[in-house]
PDB file of C-alpha atoms in Angstrom:
ATOM      1  CA  MET P   1       0.000   0.000   0.000  1.00  0.00           C
ATOM      2  CA  TRP P   2       2.766   2.387   0.849  1.00  0.00           C
ATOM      3  CA  GLY P   3       4.194   1.781  -2.579  1.00  0.00           C
ATOM      4  CA  TRP P   4       1.031   3.053  -4.225  1.00  0.00           C
ATOM      5  CA  VAL P   5       1.046   6.172  -2.025  1.00  0.00           C
ATOM      6  CA  ILE P   6       4.668   6.987  -2.906  1.00  0.00           C
ATOM      7  CA  THR P   7       3.947   6.495  -6.619  1.00  0.00           C
ATOM      8  CA  ALA P   8       0.926   8.832  -6.487  1.00  0.00           C
ATOM      9  CA  LEU P   9       2.897  11.542  -4.678  1.00  0.00           C
ATOM     10  CA  LEU P  10       5.705  11.243  -7.221  1.00  0.00           C
ATOM     11  CA  ILE P  11       3.285  11.645 -10.123  1.00  0.00           C
ATOM     12  CA  LEU P  12       1.706  14.692  -8.435  1.00  0.00           C
ATOM     13  CA  TRP P  13       5.141  16.251  -7.861  1.00  0.00           C
ATOM     14  CA  ILE P  14       6.060  15.744 -11.546  1.00  0.00           C
ATOM     15  CA  ASP P  15       2.816  17.394 -12.631  1.00  0.00           C
ATOM     16  CA  LEU P  16       3.437  20.403 -10.329  1.00  0.00           C
ATOM     17  CA  ALA P  17       7.078  20.718 -11.350  1.00  0.00           C
ATOM     18  CA  SER P  18       6.184  20.676 -15.030  1.00  0.00           C
ATOM     19  CA  GLY P  19       3.872  23.636 -14.445  1.00  0.00           C
ATOM     20  CA  ILE P  20       6.543  25.897 -12.838  1.00  0.00           C
ATOM     21  CA  ILE P  21       7.453  28.742 -15.214  1.00  0.00           C
ATOM     22  CA  ASP P  22      10.533  30.950 -15.178  1.00  0.00           C
ATOM     23  CA  ILE P  23      11.820  34.090 -16.892  1.00  0.00           C
ATOM     24  CA  GLN P  24      15.212  34.247 -18.601  1.00  0.00           C
ATOM     25  CA  GLN P  25      17.019  37.278 -20.015  1.00  0.00           C
ATOM     26  CA  ILE P  26      18.278  37.072 -23.588  1.00  0.00           C
ATOM     27  CA  PRO P  27      21.061  38.217 -23.722  1.00  0.00           C
ATOM     28  CA  GLN P  28      22.256  37.678 -20.169  1.00  0.00           C
ATOM     29  CA  TYR P  29      22.810  41.376 -19.420  1.00  0.00           C
ATOM     30  CA  ALA P  30      20.692  44.375 -20.375  1.00  0.00           C
ATOM     31  CA  VAL P  31      22.686  47.299 -21.832  1.00  0.00           C
ATOM     32  CA  THR P  32      21.459  50.782 -22.666  1.00  0.00           C
ATOM     33  CA  GLN P  33      20.637  51.430 -26.327  1.00  0.00           C
ATOM     34  CA  ARG P  34      20.263  47.685 -26.914  1.00  0.00           C
ATOM     35  CA  SER P  35      17.358  45.216 -26.697  1.00  0.00           C
ATOM     36  CA  ILE P  36      16.471  42.575 -24.129  1.00  0.00           C
ATOM     37  CA  THR P  37      13.986  39.702 -24.350  1.00  0.00           C
ATOM     38  CA  LEU P  38      12.294  38.368 -21.198  1.00  0.00           C
ATOM     39  CA  SER P  39      11.641  34.810 -22.329  1.00  0.00           C
ATOM     40  CA  ILE P  40       9.200  32.531 -20.457  1.00  0.00           C
ATOM     41  CA  THR P  41      10.208  28.912 -19.924  1.00  0.00           C
ATOM     42  CA  GLY P  42       8.417  25.953 -18.354  1.00  0.00           C
ATOM     43  CA  ILE P  43       4.953  26.574 -19.835  1.00  0.00           C
ATOM     44  CA  THR P  44       2.910  23.397 -20.390  1.00  0.00           C
ATOM     45  CA  GLY P  45      -0.282  23.353 -22.383  1.00  0.00           C
ATOM     46  CA  ARG P  46      -1.878  25.944 -24.586  1.00  0.00           C
ATOM     47  CA  ILE P  47      -1.738  29.595 -23.399  1.00  0.00           C
ATOM     48  CA  VAL P  48      -5.175  31.115 -22.927  1.00  0.00           C
ATOM     49  CA  TYR P  49      -3.865  34.581 -22.006  1.00  0.00           C
ATOM     50  CA  PHE P  50      -1.004  36.222 -20.079  1.00  0.00           C
ATOM     51  CA  TYR P  51      -0.322  39.509 -18.279  1.00  0.00           C
ATOM     52  CA  TRP P  52       2.871  41.521 -17.803  1.00  0.00           C
ATOM     53  CA  PHE P  53       3.452  43.974 -14.952  1.00  0.00           C
ATOM     54  CA  LYS P  54       6.311  46.291 -13.996  1.00  0.00           C
ATOM     55  CA  GLY P  55       6.334  46.995 -10.292  1.00  0.00           C
ATOM     56  CA  PRO P  56       6.263  45.359  -6.870  1.00  0.00           C
ATOM     57  CA  ASP P  57       2.964  43.530  -7.468  1.00  0.00           C
ATOM     58  CA  THR P  58       0.190  42.863  -9.984  1.00  0.00           C
ATOM     59  CA  SER P  59      -1.901  45.919  -9.220  1.00  0.00           C
ATOM     60  CA  SER P  60      -3.567  47.609 -12.185  1.00  0.00           C
ATOM     61  CA  GLN P  61      -1.299  50.654 -11.923  1.00  0.00           C
ATOM     62  CA  TYR P  62       1.689  48.431 -12.769  1.00  0.00           C
ATOM     63  CA  HIS P  63      -0.036  46.747 -15.719  1.00  0.00           C
ATOM     64  CA  ILE P  64       1.996  46.732 -18.951  1.00  0.00           C
ATOM     65  CA  LEU P  65      -0.121  44.623 -21.284  1.00  0.00           C
ATOM     66  CA  THR P  66      -2.486  41.699 -21.658  1.00  0.00           C
ATOM     67  CA  TYR P  67      -2.273  39.269 -24.568  1.00  0.00           C
ATOM     68  CA  ILE P  68      -5.134  36.967 -25.642  1.00  0.00           C
ATOM     69  CA  PRO P  69      -4.023  34.848 -28.598  1.00  0.00           C
ATOM     70  CA  THR P  70      -7.542  33.851 -29.705  1.00  0.00           C
ATOM     71  CA  ASP P  71      -8.876  37.434 -29.966  1.00  0.00           C
ATOM     72  CA  SER P  72      -8.875  39.399 -33.186  1.00  0.00           C
ATOM     73  CA  SER P  73      -7.149  42.215 -31.304  1.00  0.00           C
ATOM     74  CA  PRO P  74      -5.011  40.199 -28.908  1.00  0.00           C
ATOM     75  CA  LEU P  75      -3.041  43.076 -27.317  1.00  0.00           C
ATOM     76  CA  LEU P  76      -4.440  45.235 -24.544  1.00  0.00           C
ATOM     77  CA  THR P  77      -2.113  47.873 -23.067  1.00  0.00           C
ATOM     78  CA  GLY P  78      -1.854  49.239 -19.534  1.00  0.00           C
ATOM     79  CA  PRO P  79      -0.345  52.317 -17.781  1.00  0.00           C
ATOM     80  CA  GLN P  80       3.247  50.972 -17.987  1.00  0.00           C
ATOM     81  CA  PHE P  81       3.129  50.193 -21.707  1.00  0.00           C
ATOM     82  CA  MET P  82       5.604  51.944 -24.071  1.00  0.00           C
ATOM     83  CA  SER P  83       6.088  51.914 -27.823  1.00  0.00           C
ATOM     84  CA  ARG P  84       9.475  50.262 -27.282  1.00  0.00           C
ATOM     85  CA  ILE P  85       7.721  47.213 -25.799  1.00  0.00           C
ATOM     86  CA  SER P  86       6.348  44.310 -27.817  1.00  0.00           C
ATOM     87  CA  THR P  87       5.264  40.739 -27.047  1.00  0.00           C
ATOM     88  CA  PHE P  88       5.000  37.303 -28.673  1.00  0.00           C
ATOM     89  CA  PRO P  89       2.292  34.610 -28.547  1.00  0.00           C
ATOM     90  CA  ASN P  90       4.589  32.391 -26.459  1.00  0.00           C
ATOM     91  CA  GLY P  91       4.424  34.988 -23.653  1.00  0.00           C
ATOM     92  CA  SER P  92       7.890  36.585 -24.106  1.00  0.00           C
ATOM     93  CA  LEU P  93       8.365  40.352 -23.712  1.00  0.00           C
ATOM     94  CA  LEU P  94      10.787  42.398 -25.865  1.00  0.00           C
ATOM     95  CA  ILE P  95      12.118  45.813 -24.771  1.00  0.00           C
ATOM     96  CA  SER P  96      14.083  47.794 -27.390  1.00  0.00           C
ATOM     97  CA  ASP P  97      16.465  50.767 -27.028  1.00  0.00           C
ATOM     98  CA  LEU P  98      16.892  50.218 -23.320  1.00  0.00           C
ATOM     99  CA  ILE P  99      17.320  53.105 -20.917  1.00  0.00           C
ATOM    100  CA  ILE P 100      18.196  53.127 -17.235  1.00  0.00           C
ATOM    101  CA  MET P 101      14.547  53.761 -16.328  1.00  0.00           C
ATOM    102  CA  ASP P 102      13.634  50.364 -17.792  1.00  0.00           C
ATOM    103  CA  GLN P 103      15.286  48.507 -14.931  1.00  0.00           C
ATOM    104  CA  GLY P 104      13.041  47.213 -12.169  1.00  0.00           C
ATOM    105  CA  ASN P 105      10.807  44.285 -11.223  1.00  0.00           C
ATOM    106  CA  TYR P 106       8.847  42.469 -13.947  1.00  0.00           C
ATOM    107  CA  ILE P 107       6.039  39.993 -13.235  1.00  0.00           C
ATOM    108  CA  VAL P 108       4.268  37.692 -15.686  1.00  0.00           C
ATOM    109  CA  LYS P 109       1.012  35.773 -15.065  1.00  0.00           C
ATOM    110  CA  VAL P 110       0.231  32.969 -17.520  1.00  0.00           C
ATOM    111  CA  GLN P 111      -3.102  31.176 -17.781  1.00  0.00           C
ATOM    112  CA  THR P 112      -3.003  27.859 -19.614  1.00  0.00           C
ATOM    113  CA  GLU P 113      -5.618  25.210 -20.135  1.00  0.00           C
ATOM    114  CA  LYS P 114      -4.241  23.366 -17.115  1.00  0.00           C
ATOM    115  CA  SER P 115      -3.213  26.021 -14.610  1.00  0.00           C
ATOM    116  CA  ALA P 116      -2.357  29.634 -13.822  1.00  0.00           C
ATOM    117  CA  GLU P 117       1.325  30.351 -13.181  1.00  0.00           C
ATOM    118  CA  GLN P 118       3.300  33.438 -12.168  1.00  0.00           C
ATOM    119  CA  ALA P 119       7.004  34.337 -12.419  1.00  0.00           C
ATOM    120  CA  PHE P 120       9.148  37.270 -11.322  1.00  0.00           C
ATOM    121  CA  ILE P 121      12.484  38.780 -12.441  1.00  0.00           C
ATOM    122  CA  HIS P 122      14.504  41.863 -11.533  1.00  0.00           C
ATOM    123  CA  LEU P 123      15.914  43.538 -14.626  1.00  0.00           C
ATOM    124  CA  ALA P 124      19.165  45.456 -14.164  1.00  0.00           C
ATOM    125  CA  VAL P 125      20.148  47.794 -16.996  1.00  0.00           C
ATOM    126  CA  TYR P 126      23.827  48.661 -17.392  1.00  0.00           C
ATOM    127  CA  GLU P 127      25.621  51.470 -19.189  1.00  0.00           C
ATOM    128  CA  PRO P 128      28.945  50.804 -20.943  1.00  0.00           C
ATOM    129  CA  VAL P 129      31.940  52.252 -19.142  1.00  0.00           C
ATOM    130  CA  ILE P 130      33.361  55.512 -20.442  1.00  0.00           C
ATOM    131  CA  LYS P 131      37.011  55.437 -21.541  1.00  0.00           C
ATOM    132  CA  PRO P 132      38.989  56.118 -18.345  1.00  0.00           C
ATOM    133  CA  VAL P 133      41.428  58.999 -17.942  1.00  0.00           C
ATOM    134  CA  ILE P 134      44.376  59.122 -15.528  1.00  0.00           C
ATOM    135  CA  THR P 135      44.927  62.405 -13.677  1.00  0.00           C
ATOM    136  CA  ALA P 136      47.728  63.396 -11.297  1.00  0.00           C
ATOM    137  CA  SER P 137      47.707  65.679  -8.278  1.00  0.00           C
ATOM    138  CA  PRO P 138      49.756  67.836  -8.224  1.00  0.00           C
ATOM    139  CA  THR P 139      50.283  68.259 -11.942  1.00  0.00           C
ATOM    140  CA  HIS P 140      53.951  69.269 -11.640  1.00  0.00           C
ATOM    141  CA  ILE P 141      55.629  66.538  -9.631  1.00  0.00           C
ATOM    142  CA  HIS P 142      58.932  66.951  -7.803  1.00  0.00           C
ATOM    143  CA  GLU P 143      60.883  64.293  -5.991  1.00  0.00           C
ATOM    144  CA  HIS P 144      59.668  63.695  -2.389  1.00  0.00           C
ATOM    145  CA  ASP P 145      56.197  65.166  -3.146  1.00  0.00           C
ATOM    146  CA  ALA P 146      53.005  63.415  -2.032  1.00  0.00           C
ATOM    147  CA  VAL P 147      51.344  62.398  -5.315  1.00  0.00           C
ATOM    148  CA  THR P 148      48.019  60.782  -6.191  1.00  0.00           C
ATOM    149  CA  LEU P 149      47.140  59.158  -9.526  1.00  0.00           C
ATOM    150  CA  THR P 150      43.403  58.741 -10.130  1.00  0.00           C
ATOM    151  CA  CYS P 151      41.638  56.599 -12.745  1.00  0.00           C
ATOM    152  CA  VAL P 152      38.452  58.477 -13.683  1.00  0.00           C
ATOM    153  CA  SER P 153      35.643  56.655 -15.532  1.00  0.00           C
ATOM    154  CA  ASP P 154      31.849  56.736 -15.491  1.00  0.00           C
ATOM    155  CA  ASN P 155      29.793  53.556 -14.958  1.00  0.00           C
ATOM    156  CA  ALA P 156      32.843  51.566 -13.839  1.00  0.00           C
ATOM    157  CA  GLU P 157      32.458  48.864 -11.201  1.00  0.00           C
ATOM    158  CA  THR P 158      36.081  47.681 -11.250  1.00  0.00           C
ATOM    159  CA  ILE P 159      39.427  49.413 -11.846  1.00  0.00           C
ATOM    160  CA  ILE P 160      42.625  47.532 -12.655  1.00  0.00           C
ATOM    161  CA  TRP P 161      46.064  49.212 -12.819  1.00  0.00           C
ATOM    162  CA  SER P 162      48.803  47.902 -15.070  1.00  0.00           C
ATOM    163  CA  THR P 163      51.421  48.792 -12.426  1.00  0.00           C
ATOM    164  CA  TYR P 164      51.177  47.134  -9.031  1.00  0.00           C
ATOM    165  CA  SER P 165      51.570  49.330  -5.952  1.00  0.00           C
ATOM    166  CA  PHE P 166      51.114  48.808  -2.231  1.00  0.00           C
ATOM    167  CA  ASN P 167      49.285  52.138  -1.989  1.00  0.00           C
ATOM    168  CA  ILE P 168      46.305  51.380  -4.252  1.00  0.00           C
ATOM    169  CA  SER P 169      43.008  52.429  -2.686  1.00  0.00           C
ATOM    170  CA  ALA P 170      40.305  49.937  -1.716  1.00  0.00           C
ATOM    171  CA  GLY P 171      38.316  50.667  -4.893  1.00  0.00           C
ATOM    172  CA  ASN P 172      41.480  50.648  -7.015  1.00  0.00           C
ATOM    173  CA  ARG P 173      40.644  54.132  -8.274  1.00  0.00           C
ATOM    174  CA  THR P 174      43.783  55.832  -6.903  1.00  0.00           C
ATOM    175  CA  ILE P 175      47.470  55.159  -6.414  1.00  0.00           C
ATOM    176  CA  THR P 176      49.138  57.235  -3.689  1.00  0.00           C
ATOM    177  CA  PHE P 177      52.841  58.012  -3.349  1.00  0.00           C
ATOM    178  CA  SER P 178      53.531  59.554   0.056  1.00  0.00           C
ATOM    179  CA  ASN P 179      57.148  60.306  -0.898  1.00  0.00           C
ATOM    180  CA  ILE P 180      57.591  59.908  -4.628  1.00  0.00           C
ATOM    181  CA  LYS P 181      60.987  58.889  -5.976  1.00  0.00           C
ATOM    182  CA  ARG P 182      62.663  59.017  -9.344  1.00  0.00           C
ATOM    183  CA  SER P 183      62.235  55.256  -9.601  1.00  0.00           C
ATOM    184  CA  ASP P 184      58.420  55.738  -9.556  1.00  0.00           C
ATOM    185  CA  ALA P 185      58.547  57.595 -12.865  1.00  0.00           C
ATOM    186  CA  GLY P 186      57.279  55.690 -15.887  1.00  0.00           C
ATOM    187  CA  GLU P 187      54.151  54.672 -17.799  1.00  0.00           C
ATOM    188  CA  TYR P 188      50.852  53.947 -16.055  1.00  0.00           C
ATOM    189  CA  LEU P 189      47.596  52.547 -17.465  1.00  0.00           C
ATOM    190  CA  CYS P 190      44.242  51.625 -15.928  1.00  0.00           C
ATOM    191  CA  GLU P 191      41.295  49.544 -17.142  1.00  0.00           C
ATOM    192  CA  ALA P 192      37.705  50.282 -16.142  1.00  0.00           C
ATOM    193  CA  GLY P 193      34.990  47.648 -16.410  1.00  0.00           C
ATOM    194  CA  ASN P 194      31.568  46.414 -15.409  1.00  0.00           C
ATOM    195  CA  LEU P 195      29.497  43.362 -16.267  1.00  0.00           C
ATOM    196  CA  VAL P 196      28.856  44.482 -19.830  1.00  0.00           C
ATOM    197  CA  SER P 197      31.971  46.333 -21.000  1.00  0.00           C
ATOM    198  CA  LYS P 198      35.642  47.185 -20.483  1.00  0.00           C
ATOM    199  CA  SER P 199      37.770  50.106 -21.567  1.00  0.00           C
ATOM    200  CA  SER P 200      41.440  51.035 -21.106  1.00  0.00           C
ATOM    201  CA  SER P 201      42.922  54.475 -20.619  1.00  0.00           C
ATOM    202  CA  ASP P 202      45.654  56.001 -22.710  1.00  0.00           C
ATOM    203  CA  ILE P 203      49.169  55.546 -21.325  1.00  0.00           C
ATOM    204  CA  TYR P 204      50.015  58.183 -18.725  1.00  0.00           C
ATOM    205  CA  THR P 205      53.716  59.025 -18.454  1.00  0.00           C
ATOM    206  CA  LEU P 206      54.639  60.015 -14.914  1.00  0.00           C
ATOM    207  CA  THR P 207      57.575  62.446 -14.847  1.00  0.00           C
ATOM    208  CA  VAL P 208      59.369  63.217 -11.590  1.00  0.00           C
ATOM    209  CA  LEU P 209      61.402  66.439 -11.499  1.00  0.00           C
ATOM    210  CA  TYR P 210      64.508  66.468  -9.309  1.00  0.00           C
ATOM    211  CA  THR P 211      67.662  68.490  -8.557  1.00  0.00           C
ATOM    212  CA  PRO P 212      70.908  66.726  -9.511  1.00  0.00           C
ATOM    213  CA  GLU P 213      73.038  65.866  -6.486  1.00  0.00           C
ATOM    214  CA  CYS P 214      76.542  67.408  -6.410  1.00  0.00           C
ATOM    215  CA  SER P 215      79.539  66.555  -4.160  1.00  0.00           C
ATOM    216  CA  PRO P 216      81.673  69.326  -2.486  1.00  0.00           C
ATOM    217  CA  TYR P 217      84.331  68.707  -5.139  1.00  0.00           C
ATOM    218  CA  SER P 218      81.748  69.286  -7.817  1.00  0.00           C
ATOM    219  CA  TYR P 219      80.701  72.574  -6.211  1.00  0.00           C
ATOM    220  CA  ALA P 220      84.359  73.698  -6.065  1.00  0.00           C
ATOM    221  CA  ALA P 221      84.840  72.752  -9.703  1.00  0.00           C
ATOM    222  CA  ILE P 222      81.722  74.689 -10.654  1.00  0.00           C
ATOM    223  CA  ILE P 223      82.906  77.792  -8.769  1.00  0.00           C
ATOM    224  CA  MET P 224      86.399  77.597 -10.304  1.00  0.00           C
ATOM    225  CA  GLY P 225      84.829  77.160 -13.715  1.00  0.00           C
ATOM    226  CA  ILE P 226      82.680  80.249 -13.192  1.00  0.00           C
ATOM    227  CA  ILE P 227      85.697  82.321 -12.048  1.00  0.00           C
ATOM    228  CA  SER P 228      87.875  81.099 -14.926  1.00  0.00           C
ATOM    229  CA  GLY P 229      85.155  81.757 -17.414  1.00  0.00           C
ATOM    230  CA  THR P 230      84.622  85.269 -16.044  1.00  0.00           C
ATOM    231  CA  VAL P 231      88.350  86.088 -16.240  1.00  0.00           C
ATOM    232  CA  LEU P 232      88.729  84.687 -19.742  1.00  0.00           C
ATOM    233  CA  GLY P 233      85.629  86.489 -20.838  1.00  0.00           C
ATOM    234  CA  THR P 234      86.918  89.796 -19.482  1.00  0.00           C
ATOM    235  CA  ILE P 235      90.273  89.342 -21.230  1.00  0.00           C
ATOM    236  CA  LEU P 236      88.526  88.471 -24.449  1.00  0.00           C
ATOM    237  CA  ILE P 237      86.303  91.555 -24.229  1.00  0.00           C
ATOM    238  CA  ILE P 238      89.311  93.833 -23.563  1.00  0.00           C
ATOM    239  CA  SER P 239      91.263  92.312 -26.447  1.00  0.00           C
ATOM    240  CA  VAL P 240      88.390  92.657 -28.874  1.00  0.00           C
ATOM    241  CA  THR P 241      87.734  96.225 -27.725  1.00  0.00           C
ATOM    242  CA  TYR P 242      91.415  97.173 -28.230  1.00  0.00           C
ATOM    243  CA  LEU P 243      91.515  95.627 -31.696  1.00  0.00           C
ATOM    244  CA  LEU P 244      88.310  97.403 -32.683  1.00  0.00           C
ATOM    245  CA  TYR P 245      89.750 100.661 -31.360  1.00  0.00           C
ATOM    246  CA  ARG P 246      92.930 100.188 -33.398  1.00  0.00           C
ATOM    247  CA  ARG P 247      91.089  99.258 -36.575  1.00  0.00           C
ATOM    248  CA  LEU P 248      88.056 101.487 -36.453  1.00  0.00           C
ATOM    249  CA  VAL P 249      88.486 104.443 -34.093  1.00  0.00           C
ATOM    250  CA  LEU P 250      92.112 105.522 -34.666  1.00  0.00           C
ATOM    251  CA  PRO P 251      91.862 105.745 -38.487  1.00  0.00           C
ATOM    252  CA  VAL P 252      88.764 107.913 -38.133  1.00  0.00           C
ATOM    253  CA  ARG P 253      90.504 110.272 -35.699  1.00  0.00           C
ATOM    254  CA  LYS P 254      93.588 110.543 -37.913  1.00  0.00           C
ATOM    255  CA  GLY P 255      91.403 111.375 -40.883  1.00  0.00           C
ATOM    256  CA  GLN P 256      89.673 114.133 -38.908  1.00  0.00           C
ATOM    257  CA  ARG P 257      92.982 115.737 -37.793  1.00  0.00           C
ATOM    258  CA  GLY P 258      94.507 115.865 -41.310  1.00  0.00           C
ATOM    259  CA  PRO P 259      98.199 115.358 -42.391  1.00  0.00           C
ATOM    260  CA  SER P 260     100.862 115.262 -39.722  1.00  0.00           C
ATOM    261  CA  SER P 261     102.686 118.323 -41.160  1.00  0.00           C
ATOM    262  CA  ASP P 262      99.715 120.587 -40.475  1.00  0.00           C
ATOM    263  CA  ARG P 263      99.381 119.631 -36.851  1.00  0.00           C
ATOM    264  CA  GLN P 264     100.459 122.092 -34.194  1.00  0.00           C
ATOM    265  CA  ASP P 265     102.887 120.323 -31.898  1.00  0.00           C
ATOM    266  CA  PRO P 266     103.195 122.242 -28.606  1.00  0.00           C
ATOM    267  CA  CYS P 267     106.675 120.830 -28.019  1.00  0.00           C
ATOM    268  CA  ALA P 268     107.873 121.925 -31.459  1.00  0.00           C
ATOM    269  CA  THR P 269     106.483 125.430 -30.881  1.00  0.00           C
ATOM    270  CA  TYR P 270     108.298 125.600 -27.569  1.00  0.00           C
ATOM    271  CA  ASP P 271     111.551 124.512 -29.220  1.00  0.00           C
ATOM    272  CA  LYS P 272     111.170 127.247 -31.831  1.00  0.00           C
ATOM    273  CA  VAL P 273     110.732 129.844 -29.104  1.00  0.00           C
ATOM    274  CA  LEU P 274     113.881 128.624 -27.412  1.00  0.00           C
ATOM    275  CA  ASP P 275     115.784 128.770 -30.701  1.00  0.00           C
ATOM    276  CA  LEU P 276     114.660 132.359 -31.263  1.00  0.00           C
ATOM    277  CA  ASP P 277     115.812 133.280 -27.767  1.00  0.00           C
ATOM    278  CA  ASN P 278     119.177 131.697 -28.395  1.00  0.00           C
ATOM    279  CA  VAL P 279     119.542 133.513 -31.714  1.00  0.00           C
ATOM    280  CA  GLN P 280     118.677 136.822 -30.061  1.00  0.00           C
ATOM    281  CA  LYS P 281     121.134 136.176 -27.299  1.00  0.00           C
ATOM    282  CA  SER P 282     123.818 135.268 -29.836  1.00  0.00           C
ATOM    283  CA  LYS P 283     123.179 138.523 -31.695  1.00  0.00           C
ATOM    284  CA  GLU P 284     123.375 140.511 -28.497  1.00  0.00           C
ATOM    285  CA  GLU P 285     126.584 138.769 -27.504  1.00  0.00           C
ATOM    286  CA  SER P 286     128.063 139.409 -30.955  1.00  0.00           C
ATOM    287  CA  SER P 287     127.104 143.064 -30.755  1.00  0.00           C
ATOM    288  CA  TYR P 288     128.624 143.310 -27.310  1.00  0.00           C
ATOM    289  CA  LYS P 289     131.827 141.688 -28.466  1.00  0.00           C
ATOM    290  CA  ASP P 290     132.023 144.056 -31.445  1.00  0.00           C
ATOM    291  CA  LEU P 291     131.682 147.007 -29.122  1.00  0.00           C
ATOM    292  CA  GLN P 292     134.423 145.668 -26.912  1.00  0.00           C
ATOM    293  CA  VAL P 293     136.716 145.216 -29.898  1.00  0.00           C
ATOM    294  CA  LYS P 294     135.937 148.663 -31.140  1.00  0.00           C
ATOM    295  CA  SER P 295     136.533 150.092 -27.701  1.00  0.00           C
ATOM    296  CA  GLU P 296     139.859 148.325 -27.387  1.00  0.00           C
ATOM    297  CA  GLY P 297     140.877 149.546 -30.837  1.00  0.00           C
ATOM    298  CA  ALA P 298     140.056 153.086 -29.910  1.00  0.00           C
ATOM    299  CA  GLU P 299     142.062 152.849 -26.723  1.00  0.00           C
ATOM    300  CA  SER P 300     145.054 151.535 -28.676  1.00  0.00           C
ATOM    301  CA  LYS P 301     144.926 154.419 -31.064  1.00  0.00           C
ATOM    302  CA  THR P 302     144.806 156.885 -28.192  1.00  0.00           C
ATOM    303  CA  THR P 303     147.861 155.321 -26.623  1.00  0.00           C
ATOM    304  CA  GLU P 304     149.743 155.432 -29.860  1.00  0.00           C
ATOM    305  CA  MET P 305     148.957 159.059 -30.287  1.00  0.00           C
ATOM    306  CA  LYS P 306     150.316 159.849 -26.857  1.00  0.00           C
ATOM    307  CA  PHE P 307     153.716 158.446 -27.591  1.00  0.00           C
TER     308      PHE P 307
END
């Protein structure tokens, strides 16, 4: 007897299980600007009619449409119906040109010749990620600065960096350098993604500015080089100036003064004055000597006359 009871229960369970319907998304993920089909599976028997609702329950305010295959006008629309929505006799619902507002709860009620069934699905609508961009703060990076690299992208659920770092944030959106070094310079790239798309950024080249390190000997060499260069430069300037003076200035001055014979030499004039004085003195001395001779001659004659 127990065998008959178990067999009857098994048959009943098979009948109930065969009447359980489900909703599947085709494709698996709904993406904006694309289409999604909510396909009903598990229906047994001929469909008499079915209802679709968008909302938390099957109240009339959430009614999308009713479809009665045997009617001449099988489609009846409700408050949630849109022109982008269409249906098929097998109970499936098609939504075209998806937008974010299309996501939500969808309920279907199917009446067959054997039973009435109901199924529920939550539709999530995704947007493709926007191409990420890497930004740096500050923009001009010097060695030992605190620097943050950020991967910026809309609609991204995950961020992956091409360069591993211990200072990546929990959401992978930023890399932080508390004391950046020259060895941190290089190329960085990040990839943004969600369930429906991925996109990679352009390569960002991180440049770290730094001051070259110099030893005391290097400083001394630099100072000596500066001094030597200054001295050599001064000598060069003086030499060039002198040569330019000899070649350009002196000829011009000589041309302005005229021939050398026409110039008035103060020393020559002075010598001429001295010569004139000497000549005058010579004449005076000669005259004086002539007078003395004449005087002596006269005295001689007087003496001769006395004897």
